[in-house]
Amino acid sequence: MPTLEIKGDWKITKGKLKQKWAALTDDDLQYAEGKHDELLGRIQKRTGETREAVEKAIKETNAACGCN
């Protein structure tokens, strides 16, 4: 997943991901340029989901809010 897909409107995406996985914290979802893999790893660790499931959730969230 290209970095630009995550960057969209990150505040909206972050809120939607926290609704989907209540265990996520703001620290888990802190996005820094160039830290795409680290972000996915933190979400995976906290939720127990696969990398593919996390990427799909981010992609779907961005599409639903028009963040791309």
mmCIF file of N, CA and C in Angstrom:
data_model
loop_
_atom_site.group_PDB
_atom_site.id
_atom_site.type_symbol
_atom_site.label_atom_id
_atom_site.label_comp_id
_atom_site.label_asym_id
_atom_site.label_seq_id
_atom_site.Cartn_x
_atom_site.Cartn_y
_atom_site.Cartn_z
ATOM 1 N N MET A 1 0.851 -1.161 0.000
ATOM 2 C CA MET A 1 0.000 0.000 0.000
ATOM 3 C C MET A 1 0.902 1.231 0.000
ATOM 4 N N PRO A 2 0.747 2.101 -0.984
ATOM 5 C CA PRO A 2 1.579 3.299 -1.023
ATOM 6 C C PRO A 2 1.320 4.203 0.171
ATOM 7 N N THR A 3 2.346 4.909 0.588
ATOM 8 C CA THR A 3 2.247 5.803 1.730
ATOM 9 C C THR A 3 1.152 6.833 1.539
ATOM 10 N N LEU A 4 0.952 7.319 0.335
ATOM 11 C CA LEU A 4 -0.038 8.355 0.092
ATOM 12 C C LEU A 4 -1.442 7.902 0.471
ATOM 13 N N GLU A 5 -1.717 6.604 0.402
ATOM 14 C CA GLU A 5 -3.043 6.116 0.770
ATOM 15 C C GLU A 5 -3.315 6.325 2.257
ATOM 16 N N ILE A 6 -2.297 6.276 3.061
ATOM 17 C CA ILE A 6 -2.476 6.476 4.495
ATOM 18 C C ILE A 6 -2.531 7.959 4.822
ATOM 19 N N LYS A 7 -1.769 8.785 4.130
ATOM 20 C CA LYS A 7 -1.632 10.185 4.503
ATOM 21 C C LYS A 7 -2.917 10.974 4.389
ATOM 22 N N GLY A 8 -3.780 10.693 3.420
ATOM 23 C CA GLY A 8 -5.030 11.416 3.226
ATOM 24 C C GLY A 8 -5.406 12.322 4.373
ATOM 25 N N ASP A 9 -6.546 12.139 4.949
ATOM 26 C CA ASP A 9 -6.928 12.894 6.129
ATOM 27 C C ASP A 9 -6.776 11.939 7.306
ATOM 28 N N TRP A 10 -5.599 11.918 7.866
ATOM 29 C CA TRP A 10 -5.238 10.922 8.864
ATOM 30 C C TRP A 10 -6.103 11.013 10.110
ATOM 31 N N LYS A 11 -6.562 12.190 10.484
ATOM 32 C CA LYS A 11 -7.402 12.311 11.689
ATOM 33 C C LYS A 11 -8.707 11.537 11.527
ATOM 34 N N ILE A 12 -9.308 11.609 10.364
ATOM 35 C CA ILE A 12 -10.548 10.870 10.111
ATOM 36 C C ILE A 12 -10.265 9.379 10.105
ATOM 37 N N THR A 13 -9.230 8.979 9.387
ATOM 38 C CA THR A 13 -8.865 7.564 9.303
ATOM 39 C C THR A 13 -8.561 7.007 10.687
ATOM 40 N N LYS A 14 -7.811 7.766 11.474
ATOM 41 C CA LYS A 14 -7.444 7.330 12.826
ATOM 42 C C LYS A 14 -8.694 7.107 13.674
ATOM 43 N N GLY A 15 -9.635 8.019 13.601
ATOM 44 C CA GLY A 15 -10.874 7.883 14.365
ATOM 45 C C GLY A 15 -11.663 6.647 13.969
ATOM 46 N N LYS A 16 -11.737 6.387 12.668
ATOM 47 C CA LYS A 16 -12.469 5.212 12.175
ATOM 48 C C LYS A 16 -11.781 3.921 12.622
ATOM 49 N N LEU A 17 -10.454 3.896 12.589
ATOM 50 C CA LEU A 17 -9.731 2.695 13.027
ATOM 51 C C LEU A 17 -9.922 2.459 14.520
ATOM 52 N N LYS A 18 -9.976 3.528 15.305
ATOM 53 C CA LYS A 18 -10.213 3.384 16.742
ATOM 54 C C LYS A 18 -11.627 2.886 17.013
ATOM 55 N N GLN A 19 -12.578 3.243 16.146
ATOM 56 C CA GLN A 19 -13.931 2.711 16.291
ATOM 57 C C GLN A 19 -13.937 1.219 15.982
ATOM 58 N N LYS A 20 -13.199 0.815 14.959
ATOM 59 C CA LYS A 20 -13.151 -0.591 14.556
ATOM 60 C C LYS A 20 -12.425 -1.432 15.605
ATOM 61 N N TRP A 21 -11.287 -0.943 16.092
ATOM 62 C CA TRP A 21 -10.482 -1.661 17.067
ATOM 63 C C TRP A 21 -10.311 -0.768 18.288
ATOM 64 N N ALA A 22 -11.189 -0.899 19.238
ATOM 65 C CA ALA A 22 -11.210 -0.032 20.419
ATOM 66 C C ALA A 22 -9.919 -0.096 21.232
ATOM 67 N N ALA A 23 -9.146 -1.162 21.099
ATOM 68 C CA ALA A 23 -7.920 -1.300 21.876
ATOM 69 C C ALA A 23 -6.806 -0.371 21.390
ATOM 70 N N LEU A 24 -6.960 0.224 20.204
ATOM 71 C CA LEU A 24 -5.920 1.100 19.678
ATOM 72 C C LEU A 24 -5.893 2.418 20.441
ATOM 73 N N THR A 25 -4.693 2.918 20.675
ATOM 74 C CA THR A 25 -4.509 4.201 21.348
ATOM 75 C C THR A 25 -3.971 5.227 20.347
ATOM 76 N N ASP A 26 -3.960 6.496 20.756
ATOM 77 C CA ASP A 26 -3.377 7.533 19.900
ATOM 78 C C ASP A 26 -1.904 7.244 19.629
ATOM 79 N N ASP A 27 -1.201 6.717 20.630
ATOM 80 C CA ASP A 27 0.207 6.369 20.435
ATOM 81 C C ASP A 27 0.366 5.281 19.387
ATOM 82 N N ASP A 28 -0.536 4.289 19.392
ATOM 83 C CA ASP A 28 -0.478 3.224 18.396
ATOM 84 C C ASP A 28 -0.631 3.788 16.990
ATOM 85 N N LEU A 29 -1.448 4.814 16.868
ATOM 86 C CA LEU A 29 -1.806 5.355 15.566
ATOM 87 C C LEU A 29 -1.039 6.612 15.185
ATOM 88 N N GLN A 30 0.041 6.890 15.881
ATOM 89 C CA GLN A 30 0.839 8.052 15.537
ATOM 90 C C GLN A 30 1.581 7.761 14.237
ATOM 91 N N TYR A 31 1.239 8.528 13.220
ATOM 92 C CA TYR A 31 1.812 8.319 11.895
ATOM 93 C C TYR A 31 2.931 9.309 11.645
ATOM 94 N N ALA A 32 4.072 8.791 11.256
ATOM 95 C CA ALA A 32 5.193 9.649 10.891
ATOM 96 C C ALA A 32 5.643 9.264 9.485
ATOM 97 N N GLU A 33 5.943 10.256 8.705
ATOM 98 C CA GLU A 33 6.409 10.028 7.336
ATOM 99 C C GLU A 33 7.537 8.999 7.343
ATOM 100 N N GLY A 34 7.434 8.011 6.466
ATOM 101 C CA GLY A 34 8.465 6.988 6.351
ATOM 102 C C GLY A 34 8.339 5.861 7.362
ATOM 103 N N LYS A 35 7.335 5.893 8.208
ATOM 104 C CA LYS A 35 7.166 4.870 9.250
ATOM 105 C C LYS A 35 5.940 4.003 8.988
ATOM 106 N N HIS A 36 5.606 3.814 7.728
ATOM 107 C CA HIS A 36 4.432 3.048 7.308
ATOM 108 C C HIS A 36 4.449 1.634 7.899
ATOM 109 N N ASP A 37 5.572 0.937 7.749
ATOM 110 C CA ASP A 37 5.663 -0.441 8.249
ATOM 111 C C ASP A 37 5.559 -0.501 9.765
ATOM 112 N N GLU A 38 6.146 0.476 10.428
ATOM 113 C CA GLU A 38 6.073 0.510 11.890
ATOM 114 C C GLU A 38 4.629 0.706 12.347
ATOM 115 N N LEU A 39 3.904 1.590 11.688
ATOM 116 C CA LEU A 39 2.500 1.825 12.010
ATOM 117 C C LEU A 39 1.691 0.542 11.842
ATOM 118 N N LEU A 40 1.862 -0.126 10.712
ATOM 119 C CA LEU A 40 1.133 -1.375 10.480
ATOM 120 C C LEU A 40 1.478 -2.417 11.532
ATOM 121 N N GLY A 41 2.752 -2.497 11.897
ATOM 122 C CA GLY A 41 3.187 -3.451 12.917
ATOM 123 C C GLY A 41 2.555 -3.165 14.276
ATOM 124 N N ARG A 42 2.471 -1.893 14.652
ATOM 125 C CA ARG A 42 1.850 -1.536 15.937
ATOM 126 C C ARG A 42 0.375 -1.907 15.946
ATOM 127 N N ILE A 43 -0.327 -1.637 14.832
ATOM 128 C CA ILE A 43 -1.754 -1.981 14.766
ATOM 129 C C ILE A 43 -1.921 -3.495 14.817
ATOM 130 N N GLN A 44 -1.080 -4.219 14.081
ATOM 131 C CA GLN A 44 -1.133 -5.685 14.092
ATOM 132 C C GLN A 44 -0.939 -6.227 15.502
ATOM 133 N N LYS A 45 0.069 -5.736 16.180
ATOM 134 C CA LYS A 45 0.385 -6.225 17.520
ATOM 135 C C LYS A 45 -0.773 -5.978 18.480
ATOM 136 N N ARG A 46 -1.367 -4.792 18.408
ATOM 137 C CA ARG A 46 -2.439 -4.427 19.334
ATOM 138 C C ARG A 46 -3.731 -5.183 19.038
ATOM 139 N N THR A 47 -4.030 -5.418 17.738
ATOM 140 C CA THR A 47 -5.313 -6.015 17.372
ATOM 141 C C THR A 47 -5.251 -7.518 17.138
ATOM 142 N N GLY A 48 -4.070 -8.047 16.854
ATOM 143 C CA GLY A 48 -3.947 -9.463 16.536
ATOM 144 C C GLY A 48 -4.350 -9.794 15.104
ATOM 145 N N GLU A 49 -4.588 -8.768 14.304
ATOM 146 C CA GLU A 49 -4.983 -8.956 12.902
ATOM 147 C C GLU A 49 -3.742 -9.190 12.032
ATOM 148 N N THR A 50 -3.964 -9.738 10.853
ATOM 149 C CA THR A 50 -2.867 -9.911 9.904
ATOM 150 C C THR A 50 -2.543 -8.573 9.255
ATOM 151 N N ARG A 51 -1.368 -8.483 8.676
ATOM 152 C CA ARG A 51 -0.968 -7.260 7.970
ATOM 153 C C ARG A 51 -1.958 -6.942 6.856
ATOM 154 N N GLU A 52 -2.378 -7.982 6.149
ATOM 155 C CA GLU A 52 -3.319 -7.800 5.047
ATOM 156 C C GLU A 52 -4.652 -7.238 5.544
ATOM 157 N N ALA A 53 -5.126 -7.730 6.693
ATOM 158 C CA ALA A 53 -6.390 -7.248 7.259
ATOM 159 C C ALA A 53 -6.272 -5.779 7.676
ATOM 160 N N VAL A 54 -5.126 -5.411 8.239
ATOM 161 C CA VAL A 54 -4.903 -4.023 8.654
ATOM 162 C C VAL A 54 -4.854 -3.112 7.427
ATOM 163 N N GLU A 55 -4.105 -3.525 6.415
ATOM 164 C CA GLU A 55 -4.017 -2.721 5.191
ATOM 165 C C GLU A 55 -5.393 -2.563 4.539
ATOM 166 N N LYS A 56 -6.165 -3.645 4.526
ATOM 167 C CA LYS A 56 -7.505 -3.603 3.943
ATOM 168 C C LYS A 56 -8.396 -2.633 4.725
ATOM 169 N N ALA A 57 -8.322 -2.685 6.055
ATOM 170 C CA ALA A 57 -9.134 -1.797 6.890
ATOM 171 C C ALA A 57 -8.775 -0.334 6.645
ATOM 172 N N ILE A 58 -7.491 -0.040 6.517
ATOM 173 C CA ILE A 58 -7.062 1.332 6.252
ATOM 174 C C ILE A 58 -7.555 1.779 4.884
ATOM 175 N N LYS A 59 -7.410 0.910 3.904
ATOM 176 C CA LYS A 59 -7.847 1.235 2.549
ATOM 177 C C LYS A 59 -9.356 1.475 2.507
ATOM 178 N N GLU A 60 -10.130 0.606 3.151
ATOM 179 C CA GLU A 60 -11.588 0.744 3.173
ATOM 180 C C GLU A 60 -12.017 2.006 3.924
ATOM 181 N N THR A 61 -11.331 2.301 5.012
ATOM 182 C CA THR A 61 -11.646 3.499 5.785
ATOM 183 C C THR A 61 -11.382 4.744 4.966
ATOM 184 N N ASN A 62 -10.245 4.771 4.273
ATOM 185 C CA ASN A 62 -9.928 5.923 3.425
ATOM 186 C C ASN A 62 -10.940 6.083 2.305
ATOM 187 N N ALA A 63 -11.363 4.979 1.701
ATOM 188 C CA ALA A 63 -12.333 5.035 0.607
ATOM 189 C C ALA A 63 -13.694 5.536 1.103
ATOM 190 N N ALA A 64 -14.091 5.078 2.295
ATOM 191 C CA ALA A 64 -15.397 5.444 2.846
ATOM 192 C C ALA A 64 -15.474 6.926 3.204
ATOM 193 N N CYS A 65 -14.373 7.494 3.632
ATOM 194 C CA CYS A 65 -14.396 8.908 4.028
ATOM 195 C C CYS A 65 -13.929 9.831 2.916
ATOM 196 N N GLY A 66 -13.514 9.254 1.796
ATOM 197 C CA GLY A 66 -13.018 10.074 0.691
ATOM 198 C C GLY A 66 -11.675 10.689 0.983
ATOM 199 N N CYS A 67 -10.865 10.014 1.785
ATOM 200 C CA CYS A 67 -9.576 10.561 2.223
ATOM 201 C C CYS A 67 -8.467 10.381 1.210
ATOM 202 N N ASN A 68 -8.686 9.689 0.151
ATOM 203 C CA ASN A 68 -7.612 9.483 -0.833
ATOM 204 C C ASN A 68 -7.433 10.666 -1.709
#
